[in-house]
XYZ file of C-alpha atoms in Angstrom:
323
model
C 64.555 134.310 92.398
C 65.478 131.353 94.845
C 62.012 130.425 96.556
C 64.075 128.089 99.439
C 67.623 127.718 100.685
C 69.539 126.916 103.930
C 70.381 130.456 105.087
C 74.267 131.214 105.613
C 75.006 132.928 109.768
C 75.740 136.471 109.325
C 78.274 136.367 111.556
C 79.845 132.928 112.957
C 81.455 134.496 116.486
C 79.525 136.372 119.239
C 81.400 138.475 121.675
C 80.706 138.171 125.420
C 82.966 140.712 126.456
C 86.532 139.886 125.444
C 85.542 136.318 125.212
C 85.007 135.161 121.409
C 82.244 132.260 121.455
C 83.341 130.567 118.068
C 80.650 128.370 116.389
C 83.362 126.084 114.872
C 85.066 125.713 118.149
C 81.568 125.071 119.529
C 80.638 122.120 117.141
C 84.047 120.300 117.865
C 83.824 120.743 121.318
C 80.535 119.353 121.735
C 81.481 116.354 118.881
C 84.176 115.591 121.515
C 81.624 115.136 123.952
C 79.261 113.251 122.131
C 82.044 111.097 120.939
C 83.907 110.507 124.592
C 80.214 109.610 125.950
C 79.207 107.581 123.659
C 82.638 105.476 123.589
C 82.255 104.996 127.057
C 78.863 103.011 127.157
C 80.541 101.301 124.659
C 83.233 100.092 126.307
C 81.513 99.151 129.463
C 79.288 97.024 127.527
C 82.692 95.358 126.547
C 83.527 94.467 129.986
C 85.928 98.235 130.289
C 86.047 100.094 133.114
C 83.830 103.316 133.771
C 86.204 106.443 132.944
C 88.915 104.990 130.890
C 87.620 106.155 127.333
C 88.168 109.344 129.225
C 90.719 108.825 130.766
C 92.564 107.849 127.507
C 90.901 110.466 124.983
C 93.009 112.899 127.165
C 95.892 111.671 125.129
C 93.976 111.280 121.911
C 92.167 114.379 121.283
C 95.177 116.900 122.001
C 97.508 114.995 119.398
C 94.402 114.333 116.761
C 93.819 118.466 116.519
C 97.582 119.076 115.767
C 97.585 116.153 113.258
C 94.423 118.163 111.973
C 95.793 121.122 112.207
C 98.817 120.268 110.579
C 97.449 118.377 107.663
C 95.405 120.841 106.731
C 98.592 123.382 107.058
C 100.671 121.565 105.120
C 97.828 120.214 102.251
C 96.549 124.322 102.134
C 100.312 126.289 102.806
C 99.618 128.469 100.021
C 96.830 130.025 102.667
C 99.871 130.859 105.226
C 102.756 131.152 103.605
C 102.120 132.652 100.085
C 102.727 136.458 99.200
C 100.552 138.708 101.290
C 99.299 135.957 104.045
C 100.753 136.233 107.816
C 102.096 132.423 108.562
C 100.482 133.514 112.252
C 97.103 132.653 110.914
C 98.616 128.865 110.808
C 98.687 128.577 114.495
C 94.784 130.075 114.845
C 92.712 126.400 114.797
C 89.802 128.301 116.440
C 89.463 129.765 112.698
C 88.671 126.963 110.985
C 91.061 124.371 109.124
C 91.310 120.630 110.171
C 92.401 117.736 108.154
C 90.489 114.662 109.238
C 93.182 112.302 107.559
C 95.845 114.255 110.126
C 93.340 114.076 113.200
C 92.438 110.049 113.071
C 96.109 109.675 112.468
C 97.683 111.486 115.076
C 95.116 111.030 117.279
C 95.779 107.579 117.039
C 99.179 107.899 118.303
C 97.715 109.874 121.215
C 95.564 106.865 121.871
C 98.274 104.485 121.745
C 100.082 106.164 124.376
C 97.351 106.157 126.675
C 96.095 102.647 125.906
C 99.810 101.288 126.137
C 100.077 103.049 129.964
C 96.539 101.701 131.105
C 97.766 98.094 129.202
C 94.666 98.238 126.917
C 94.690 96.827 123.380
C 94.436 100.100 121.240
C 92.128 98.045 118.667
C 89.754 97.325 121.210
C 89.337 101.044 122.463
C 89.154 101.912 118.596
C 85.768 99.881 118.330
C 84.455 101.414 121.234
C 85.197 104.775 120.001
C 83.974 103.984 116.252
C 81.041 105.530 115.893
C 80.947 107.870 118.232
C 83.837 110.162 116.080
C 81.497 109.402 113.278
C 79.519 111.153 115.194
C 81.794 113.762 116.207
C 82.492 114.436 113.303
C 78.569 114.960 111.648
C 78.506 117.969 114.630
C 81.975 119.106 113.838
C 81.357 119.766 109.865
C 78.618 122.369 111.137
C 81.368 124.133 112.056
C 81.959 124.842 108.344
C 78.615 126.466 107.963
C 79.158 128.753 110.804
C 82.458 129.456 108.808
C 81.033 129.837 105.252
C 83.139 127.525 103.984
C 83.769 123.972 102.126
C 80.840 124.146 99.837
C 80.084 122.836 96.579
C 79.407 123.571 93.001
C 76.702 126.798 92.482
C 73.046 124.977 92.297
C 69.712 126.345 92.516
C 68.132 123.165 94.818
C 65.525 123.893 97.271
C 68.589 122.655 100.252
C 70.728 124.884 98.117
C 73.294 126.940 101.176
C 73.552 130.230 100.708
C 76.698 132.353 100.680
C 76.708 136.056 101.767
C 80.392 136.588 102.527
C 82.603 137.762 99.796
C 85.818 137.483 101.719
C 88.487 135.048 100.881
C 87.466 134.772 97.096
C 84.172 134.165 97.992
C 81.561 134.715 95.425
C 78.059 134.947 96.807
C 75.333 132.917 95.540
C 73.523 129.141 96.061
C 75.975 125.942 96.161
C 75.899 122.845 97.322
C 76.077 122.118 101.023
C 78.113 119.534 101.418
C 78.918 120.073 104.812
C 75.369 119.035 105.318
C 75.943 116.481 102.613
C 78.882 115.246 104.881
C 77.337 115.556 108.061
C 74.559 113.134 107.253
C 76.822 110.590 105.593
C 78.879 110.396 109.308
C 75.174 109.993 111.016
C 74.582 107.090 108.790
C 78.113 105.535 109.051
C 77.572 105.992 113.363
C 74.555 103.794 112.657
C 76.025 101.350 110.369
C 78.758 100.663 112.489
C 76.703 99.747 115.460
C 74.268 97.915 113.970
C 77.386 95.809 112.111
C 79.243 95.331 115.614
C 76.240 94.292 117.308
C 75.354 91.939 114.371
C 78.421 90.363 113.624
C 80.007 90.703 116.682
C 83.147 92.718 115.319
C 86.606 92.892 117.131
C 90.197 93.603 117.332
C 89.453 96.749 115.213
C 87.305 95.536 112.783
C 84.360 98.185 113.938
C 87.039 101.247 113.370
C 87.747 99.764 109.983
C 84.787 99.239 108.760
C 84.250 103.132 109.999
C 87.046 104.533 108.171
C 85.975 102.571 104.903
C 82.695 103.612 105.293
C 83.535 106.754 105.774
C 86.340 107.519 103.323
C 83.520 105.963 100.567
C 81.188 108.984 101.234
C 84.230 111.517 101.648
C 85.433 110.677 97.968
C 82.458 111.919 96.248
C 81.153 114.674 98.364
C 85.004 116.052 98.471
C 84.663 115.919 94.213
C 81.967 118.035 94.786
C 83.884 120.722 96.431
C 84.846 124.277 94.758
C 87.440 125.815 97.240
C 91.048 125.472 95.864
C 93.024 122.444 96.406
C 96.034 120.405 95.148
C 94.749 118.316 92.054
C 96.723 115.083 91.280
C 96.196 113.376 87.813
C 92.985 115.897 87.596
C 91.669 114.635 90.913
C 92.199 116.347 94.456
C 94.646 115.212 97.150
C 91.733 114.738 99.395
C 89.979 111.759 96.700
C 93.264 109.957 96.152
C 94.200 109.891 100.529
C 90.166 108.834 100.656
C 91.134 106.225 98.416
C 94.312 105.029 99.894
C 92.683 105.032 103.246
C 89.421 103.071 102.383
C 91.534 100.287 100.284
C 94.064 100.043 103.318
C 91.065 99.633 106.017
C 89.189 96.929 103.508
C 92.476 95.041 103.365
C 92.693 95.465 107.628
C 89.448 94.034 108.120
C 90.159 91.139 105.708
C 92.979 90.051 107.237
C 92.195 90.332 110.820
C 88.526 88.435 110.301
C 90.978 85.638 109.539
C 94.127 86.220 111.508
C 91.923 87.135 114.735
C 87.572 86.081 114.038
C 85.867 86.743 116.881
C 85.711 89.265 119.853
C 88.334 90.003 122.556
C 86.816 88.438 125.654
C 88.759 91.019 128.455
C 89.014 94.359 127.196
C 90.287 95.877 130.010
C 92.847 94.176 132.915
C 91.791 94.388 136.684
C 94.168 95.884 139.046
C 96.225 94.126 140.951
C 95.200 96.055 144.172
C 91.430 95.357 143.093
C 92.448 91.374 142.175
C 93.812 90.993 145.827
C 90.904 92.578 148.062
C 88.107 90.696 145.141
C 90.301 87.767 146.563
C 89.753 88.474 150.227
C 86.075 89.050 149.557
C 85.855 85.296 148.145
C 87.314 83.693 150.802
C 85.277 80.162 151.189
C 82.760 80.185 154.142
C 80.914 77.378 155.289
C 77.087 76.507 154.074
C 74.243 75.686 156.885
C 74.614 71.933 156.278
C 78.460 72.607 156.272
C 78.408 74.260 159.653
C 75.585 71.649 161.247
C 78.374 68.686 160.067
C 81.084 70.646 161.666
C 78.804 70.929 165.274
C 78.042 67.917 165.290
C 81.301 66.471 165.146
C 82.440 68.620 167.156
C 79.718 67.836 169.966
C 80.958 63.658 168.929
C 84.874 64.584 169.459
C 83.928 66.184 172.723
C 81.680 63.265 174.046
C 84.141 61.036 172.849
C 86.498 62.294 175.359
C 84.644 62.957 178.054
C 83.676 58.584 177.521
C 87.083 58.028 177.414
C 87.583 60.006 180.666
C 85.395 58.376 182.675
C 86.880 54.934 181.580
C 90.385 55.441 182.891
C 88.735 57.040 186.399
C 86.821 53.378 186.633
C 89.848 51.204 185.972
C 91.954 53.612 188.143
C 89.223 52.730 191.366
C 89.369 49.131 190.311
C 93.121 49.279 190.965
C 93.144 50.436 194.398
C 90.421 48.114 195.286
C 92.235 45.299 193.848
């Protein structure tokens, strides 16, 4: 008999009226949020403006849940497009199904886009954002337990998760919960991150990198861990080798840039021309006190000067005529 476990939600929707509240959509909503918030004291601490992470996550987060979306499409097609599945279900995100590879990726062309019209350096906004999608994404994998879904290998551990649904070929019983597994490897990479940008001062993307390595070193072993069906490469799944690919590629960014680019960018963010020209009215040069007391006094010599000079030419003019 299993004496502890994490209890599975017997249902992961509620229904206020004809409005479905989804628990997945919940958690990535609310990662969003944390991440957005978080990347925006970030940036201001960089010398950004209040409102651009924003401002340019309107870009980023559209594109980054088709990439996931997709990904996860095209990696899992045999769930849409086999015999017996309805290729609708493909196009239903609030369901569940999002490839992180496909989300940082597009969502980094989203990002681009808005960084290149706001004429930010996209590595720069990266670092701010860094740990705050680690973040995002420790809420987001909760999703999965609303779901039921993206567990691990049967186990009888007291944090064992427990599985009630039998839907989907799911087999009901104790396993592994690496969403939870997951989830607290992101809170720890949020952490490392910040502590390693504020230590070492990290820039011109070096804080995203080290995110995505950190991250992709954690996703390896928890994704081995994983029972639901998958593409296997040279006995391995697709997800281990592209966690692999992804961490050596980051390691070899942050090499290179520490010695193409050390250091930090000093402006982050340009200042509007608009604000540049009234900043330059406001710092017009006014005179100090001891400024202003030289100027009087001068002024009070030029003026007694003349009125000397004055009375001169009236003296010799009454010396004339007497003469």
């Amino acid at each position: 008999m299993d004496l502890a476990f994490i209890p599975s939600p017997s249902r992961g929707v509620v229904e206020l009226g004809p409005i479905p509240l989804r628990g997945y959509a919940f958690c990535i909503i609310i990662g969003v949020f944390v991440a957005v918030w978080l990347g925006n004291k970030r940036w201001i601490a960089r010398g950004g403006r209040p409102g651009t992470v924003a401002d340019i996550s309107v870009w980023a987060v559209p594109f980054g849940l088709v990439g996931g979306r997709l990904y996860h499409v095209i990696t899992d097609y045999q769930l849409y497009f086999s015999e017996g599945r309805d290729w609708v279900d493909a196009f239903k995100i609030w369901e569940g199904g999002l490839g992180i590879w496909g989300a940082i990726a597009f969502g980094a062309v989203g990002a681009w886009i808005g960084c290149r019209r706001r004429g930010i350096p996209l590595p720069a906004w990266a670092d701010a954002l860094a740990p705050g999608i680690a973040f995002a994404q420790a809420i987001g994998r909760w999703g999965n337990w609303f779901n039921q879904e993206l567990y691990g290998k049967a186990t009888d551990l007291p944090w064992a998760l427990k599985i009630t649904s039998a839907e989907d070929g799911r087999v009901p019983g104790t396993y592994h919960p690496t969403f939870l597994y997951e989830s607290l490897w992101c809170i720890g990479v949020g952490f490392l991150v910040i502590w390693a940008d504020r230590r070492f001062k990290l820039g011109h993307g070096r804080a995203f990198a080290l995110y995505v390595a950190s991250y992709c070193a954690g996703r390896g072993w928890i994704e081995y861990m994983r029972v639901d069906d998958a593409h296997h490469v040279l006995g391995l799944r697709l997800n281990v080798w592209t966690a692999i690919a992804v961490f050596v590629l980051a390691v070899v960014y942050f090499v290179l840039s520490a010695k193409k680019r050390p250091g930090r960018e000093e402006i982050v963010e340009p200042v509007p021309a608009d604000e540049e020209a009234s900043d330059g009215e406001d710092a017009k040069p006014s005179l100090s006190t001891s400024e202003s007391k030289s100027k009087s006094t001068d002024d009070d010599a030029d003026v007694d000067a003349e009125a000397e000079a004055s009375k001169d030419a009236e003296d010799v003019g009454e010396s004339a005529k007497k003469g």
